[in-house]
Short mmCIF file of C-alpha atoms in Angstrom, two decimals:
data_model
loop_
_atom_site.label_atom_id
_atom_site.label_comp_id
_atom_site.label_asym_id
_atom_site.label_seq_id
_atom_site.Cartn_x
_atom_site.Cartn_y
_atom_site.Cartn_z
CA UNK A 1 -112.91 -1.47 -121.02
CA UNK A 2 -115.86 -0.48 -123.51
CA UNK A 3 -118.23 -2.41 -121.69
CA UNK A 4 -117.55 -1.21 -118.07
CA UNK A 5 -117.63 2.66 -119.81
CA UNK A 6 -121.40 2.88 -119.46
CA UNK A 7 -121.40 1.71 -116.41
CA UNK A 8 -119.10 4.41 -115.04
CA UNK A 9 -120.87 6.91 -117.18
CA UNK A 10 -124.34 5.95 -115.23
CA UNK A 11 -122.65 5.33 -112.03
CA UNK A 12 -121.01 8.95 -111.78
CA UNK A 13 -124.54 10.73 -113.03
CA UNK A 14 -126.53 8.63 -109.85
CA UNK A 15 -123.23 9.94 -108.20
CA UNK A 16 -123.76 13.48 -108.58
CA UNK A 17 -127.10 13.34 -108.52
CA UNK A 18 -126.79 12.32 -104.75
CA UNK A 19 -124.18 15.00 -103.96
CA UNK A 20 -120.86 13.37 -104.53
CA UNK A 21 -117.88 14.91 -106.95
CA UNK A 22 -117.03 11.33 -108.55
CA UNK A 23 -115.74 12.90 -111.31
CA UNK A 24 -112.61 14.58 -109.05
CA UNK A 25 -112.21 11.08 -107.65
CA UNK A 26 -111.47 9.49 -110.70
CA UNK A 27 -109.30 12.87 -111.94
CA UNK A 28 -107.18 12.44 -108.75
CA UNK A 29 -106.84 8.57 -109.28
CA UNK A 30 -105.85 9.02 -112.81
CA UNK A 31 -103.12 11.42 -111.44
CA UNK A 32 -101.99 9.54 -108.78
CA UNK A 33 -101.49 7.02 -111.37
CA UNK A 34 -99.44 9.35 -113.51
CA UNK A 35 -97.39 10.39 -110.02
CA UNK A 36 -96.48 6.48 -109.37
CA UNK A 37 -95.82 5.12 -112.77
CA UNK A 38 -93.36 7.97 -113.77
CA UNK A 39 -91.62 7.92 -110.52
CA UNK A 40 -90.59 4.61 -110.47
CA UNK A 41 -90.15 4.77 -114.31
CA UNK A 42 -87.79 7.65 -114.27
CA UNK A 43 -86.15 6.52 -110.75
CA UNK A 44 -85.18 3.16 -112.26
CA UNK A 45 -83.72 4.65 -115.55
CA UNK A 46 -81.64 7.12 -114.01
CA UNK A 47 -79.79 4.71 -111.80
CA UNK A 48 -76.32 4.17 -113.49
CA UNK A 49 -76.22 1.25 -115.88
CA UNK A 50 -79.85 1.41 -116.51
CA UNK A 51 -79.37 1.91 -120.43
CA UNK A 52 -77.49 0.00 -123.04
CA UNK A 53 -77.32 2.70 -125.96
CA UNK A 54 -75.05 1.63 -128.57
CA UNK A 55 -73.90 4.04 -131.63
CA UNK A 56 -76.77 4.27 -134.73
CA UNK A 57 -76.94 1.45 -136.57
CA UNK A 58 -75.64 3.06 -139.71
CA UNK A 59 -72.52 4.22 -137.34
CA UNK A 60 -71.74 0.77 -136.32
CA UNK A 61 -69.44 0.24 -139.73
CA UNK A 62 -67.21 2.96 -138.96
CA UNK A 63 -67.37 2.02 -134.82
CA UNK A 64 -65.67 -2.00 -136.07
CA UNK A 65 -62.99 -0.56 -138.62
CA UNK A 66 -62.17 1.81 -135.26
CA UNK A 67 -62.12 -1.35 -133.16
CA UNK A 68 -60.13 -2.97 -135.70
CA UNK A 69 -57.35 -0.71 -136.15
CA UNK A 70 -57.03 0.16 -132.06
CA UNK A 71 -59.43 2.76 -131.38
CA UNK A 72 -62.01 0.79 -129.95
CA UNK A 73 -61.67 2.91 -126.88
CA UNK A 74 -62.86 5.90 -128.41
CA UNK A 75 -66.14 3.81 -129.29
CA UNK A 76 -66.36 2.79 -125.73
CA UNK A 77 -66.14 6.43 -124.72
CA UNK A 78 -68.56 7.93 -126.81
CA UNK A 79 -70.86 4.89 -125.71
CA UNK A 80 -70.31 5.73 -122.09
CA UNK A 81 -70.96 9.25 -122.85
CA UNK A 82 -74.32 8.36 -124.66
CA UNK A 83 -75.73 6.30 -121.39
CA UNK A 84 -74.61 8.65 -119.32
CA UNK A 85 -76.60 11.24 -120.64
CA UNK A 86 -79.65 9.32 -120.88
CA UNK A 87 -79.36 8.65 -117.34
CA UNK A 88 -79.19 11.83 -116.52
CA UNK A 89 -81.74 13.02 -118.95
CA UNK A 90 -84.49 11.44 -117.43
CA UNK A 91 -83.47 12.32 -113.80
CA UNK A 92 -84.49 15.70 -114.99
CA UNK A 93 -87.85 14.72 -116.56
CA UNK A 94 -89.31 14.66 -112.87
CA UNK A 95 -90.31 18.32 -112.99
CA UNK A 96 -91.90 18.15 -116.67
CA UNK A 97 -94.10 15.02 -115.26
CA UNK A 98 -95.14 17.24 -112.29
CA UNK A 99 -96.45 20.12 -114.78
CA UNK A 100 -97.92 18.17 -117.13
CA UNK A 101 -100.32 16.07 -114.03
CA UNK A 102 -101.09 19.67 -112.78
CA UNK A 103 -102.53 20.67 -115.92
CA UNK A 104 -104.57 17.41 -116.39
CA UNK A 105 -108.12 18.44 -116.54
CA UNK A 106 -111.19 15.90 -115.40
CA UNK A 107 -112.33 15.51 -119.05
CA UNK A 108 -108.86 14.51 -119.54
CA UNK A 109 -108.66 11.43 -116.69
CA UNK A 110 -111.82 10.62 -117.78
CA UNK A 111 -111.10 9.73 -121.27
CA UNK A 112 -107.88 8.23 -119.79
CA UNK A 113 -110.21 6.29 -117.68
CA UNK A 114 -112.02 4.73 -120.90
CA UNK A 115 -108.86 4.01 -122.57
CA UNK A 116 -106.75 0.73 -122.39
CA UNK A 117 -103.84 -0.53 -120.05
CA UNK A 118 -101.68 2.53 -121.45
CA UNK A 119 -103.93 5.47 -122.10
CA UNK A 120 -102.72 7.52 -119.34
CA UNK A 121 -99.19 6.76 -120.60
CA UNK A 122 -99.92 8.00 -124.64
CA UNK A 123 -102.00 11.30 -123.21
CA UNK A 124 -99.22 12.14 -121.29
CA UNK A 125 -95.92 11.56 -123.78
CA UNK A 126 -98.50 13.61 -126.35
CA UNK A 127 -98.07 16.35 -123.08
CA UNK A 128 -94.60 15.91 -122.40
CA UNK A 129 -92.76 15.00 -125.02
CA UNK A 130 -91.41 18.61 -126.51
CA UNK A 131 -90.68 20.06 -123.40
CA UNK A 132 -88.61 17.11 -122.46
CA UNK A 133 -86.69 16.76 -126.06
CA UNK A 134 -85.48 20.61 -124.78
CA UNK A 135 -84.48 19.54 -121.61
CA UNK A 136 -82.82 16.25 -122.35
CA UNK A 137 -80.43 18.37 -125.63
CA UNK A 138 -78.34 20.31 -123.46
CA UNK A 139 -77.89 17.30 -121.48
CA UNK A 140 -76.91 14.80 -123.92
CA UNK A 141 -74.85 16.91 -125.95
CA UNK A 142 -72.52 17.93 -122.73
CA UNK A 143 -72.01 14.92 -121.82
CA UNK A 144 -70.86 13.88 -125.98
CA UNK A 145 -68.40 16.98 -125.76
CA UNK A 146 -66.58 14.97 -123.16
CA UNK A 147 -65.31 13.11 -125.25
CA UNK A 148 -62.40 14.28 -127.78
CA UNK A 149 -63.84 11.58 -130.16
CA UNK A 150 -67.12 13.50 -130.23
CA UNK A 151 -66.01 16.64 -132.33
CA UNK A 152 -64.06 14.20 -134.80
CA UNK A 153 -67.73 12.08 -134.78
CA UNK A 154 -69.70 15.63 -135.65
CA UNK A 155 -67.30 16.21 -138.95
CA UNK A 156 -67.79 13.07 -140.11
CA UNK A 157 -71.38 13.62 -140.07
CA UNK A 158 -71.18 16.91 -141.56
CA UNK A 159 -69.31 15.32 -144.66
CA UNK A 160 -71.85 12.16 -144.14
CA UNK A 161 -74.98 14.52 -144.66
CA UNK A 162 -73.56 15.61 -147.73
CA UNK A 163 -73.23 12.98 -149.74
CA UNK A 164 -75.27 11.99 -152.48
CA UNK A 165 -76.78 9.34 -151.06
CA UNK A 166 -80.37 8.34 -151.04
CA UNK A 167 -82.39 7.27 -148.05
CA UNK A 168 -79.53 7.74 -146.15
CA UNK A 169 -79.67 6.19 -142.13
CA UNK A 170 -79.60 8.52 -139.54
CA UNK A 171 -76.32 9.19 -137.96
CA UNK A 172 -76.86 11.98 -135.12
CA UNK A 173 -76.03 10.80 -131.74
CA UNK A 174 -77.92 13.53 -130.06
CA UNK A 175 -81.24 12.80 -131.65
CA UNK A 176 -80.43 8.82 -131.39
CA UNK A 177 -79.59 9.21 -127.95
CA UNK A 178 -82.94 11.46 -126.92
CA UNK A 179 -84.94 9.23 -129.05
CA UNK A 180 -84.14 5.89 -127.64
CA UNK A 181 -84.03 6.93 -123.98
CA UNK A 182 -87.57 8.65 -124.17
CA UNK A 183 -88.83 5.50 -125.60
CA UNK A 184 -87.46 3.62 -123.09
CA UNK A 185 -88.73 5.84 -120.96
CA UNK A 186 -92.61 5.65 -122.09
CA UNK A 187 -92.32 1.75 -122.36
CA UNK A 188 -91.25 1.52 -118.70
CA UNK A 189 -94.12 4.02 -117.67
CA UNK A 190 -96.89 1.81 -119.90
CA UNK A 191 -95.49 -0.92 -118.08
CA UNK A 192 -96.12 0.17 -114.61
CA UNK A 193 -99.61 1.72 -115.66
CA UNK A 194 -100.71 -2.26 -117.35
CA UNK A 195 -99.22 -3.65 -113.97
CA UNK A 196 -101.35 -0.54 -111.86
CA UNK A 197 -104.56 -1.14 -113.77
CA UNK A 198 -104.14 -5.02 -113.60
CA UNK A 199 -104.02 -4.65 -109.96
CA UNK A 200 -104.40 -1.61 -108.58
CA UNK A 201 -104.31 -1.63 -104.87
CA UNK A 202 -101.34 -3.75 -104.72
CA UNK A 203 -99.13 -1.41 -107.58
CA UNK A 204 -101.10 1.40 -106.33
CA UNK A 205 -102.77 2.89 -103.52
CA UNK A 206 -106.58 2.81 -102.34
CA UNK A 207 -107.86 5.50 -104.40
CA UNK A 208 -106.60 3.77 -107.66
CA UNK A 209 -108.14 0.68 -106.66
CA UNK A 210 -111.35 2.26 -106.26
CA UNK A 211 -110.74 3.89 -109.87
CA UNK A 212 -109.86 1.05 -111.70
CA UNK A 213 -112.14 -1.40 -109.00
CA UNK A 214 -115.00 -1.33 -112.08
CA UNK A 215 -112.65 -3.63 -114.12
#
């Protein structure tokens, strides 16, 4: 993309020169990029079944000696309980998305515009990401208090975090289950803006073809 930046740079400046806004054009391609990525991103992972979240690693002990002594169904609970509320977590990410493409400025699609196959995607989880982690909280932790195991889970970890041990693994299934589902998340929306800017009239519409055309 570094050698086609020049030519965008000169193209746009003969662009205005002659009367035309190019820089809007490539603003609102760069958004309507943003728009199509993240709605099929989100609209995929908030389909039931779309996540596989299993209890943190460092859990995983304590989840087998469960299974082994017939509790494995309080495992499979709090598991259900943890996809669940990813799921619905990122159905309500739609309205964060919206906000965050409003504010986009043209210096801002521009840059995106010289970036690689997921610059749009890193400028906008750098937008996004804290108001999301406070939307997606509430959410997760409801749907953990569903579960009777969950309040037996959260005084373990109390007496977990205090023991004297160093380096110890993280064991909170809040931040485990926000963390993992907003990665998924931002992988699934650099995946459909590589596949938009690979071919962009087919993933995309028009207008993002004639954005990403240049490459």
């Amino acid at each position: 993309m570094d050698a086609v930046s020049p030519w965008i740079d000169v193209g746009n400046q003969v662009a205005r020169n002659a009367g035309y806004d190019t820089d809007s054009r490539l603003a609102s391609g760069i958004k309507e990029t943003l728009h199509t990525s993240t709605d099929r991103a989100s609209s995929r992972l908030s389909q039931r079944g779309a996540f596989n979240l299993q209890l943190p690693a460092a859990a995983r002990p304590v989840a087998n000696s469960l299974r082994q002594f017939g509790f494995g169904s309080y495992v499979d609970q709090l598991e259900t309980a943890m996809n669940r509320g990813a799921e619905q977590a990122v159905a309500e990410a739609a309205p964060v998305f919206k906000q965050a493409i409003s504010n986009m400025t043209v210096n801002d699609a521009l840059g995106i515009i010289r970036g690689g196959d997921t610059a749009a995607t890193n400028y906008f989880r750098a937008q996004t990401e804290s108001a999301l982690r406070r939307r997606y909280q509430p959410i997760v932790e409801s749907n953990l208090r569903k579960t009777g195991f969950y309040d037996q889970y959260k005084s373990m970890l109390a007496v977990y975090d205090k023991l004297p041990i160093a380096n110890k693994p993280g064991m909170d299934l809040e931040r485990h289950v926000i963390d993992s589902s907003m990665a998924t998340l931002f992988s699934r929306i650099g995946e459909e803006e590589a596949l938009i800017r690979r071919d962009p009239v087919a993933r995309g519409s028009v207008l993002i073809g004639q954005v990403f055309g240049a490459r």
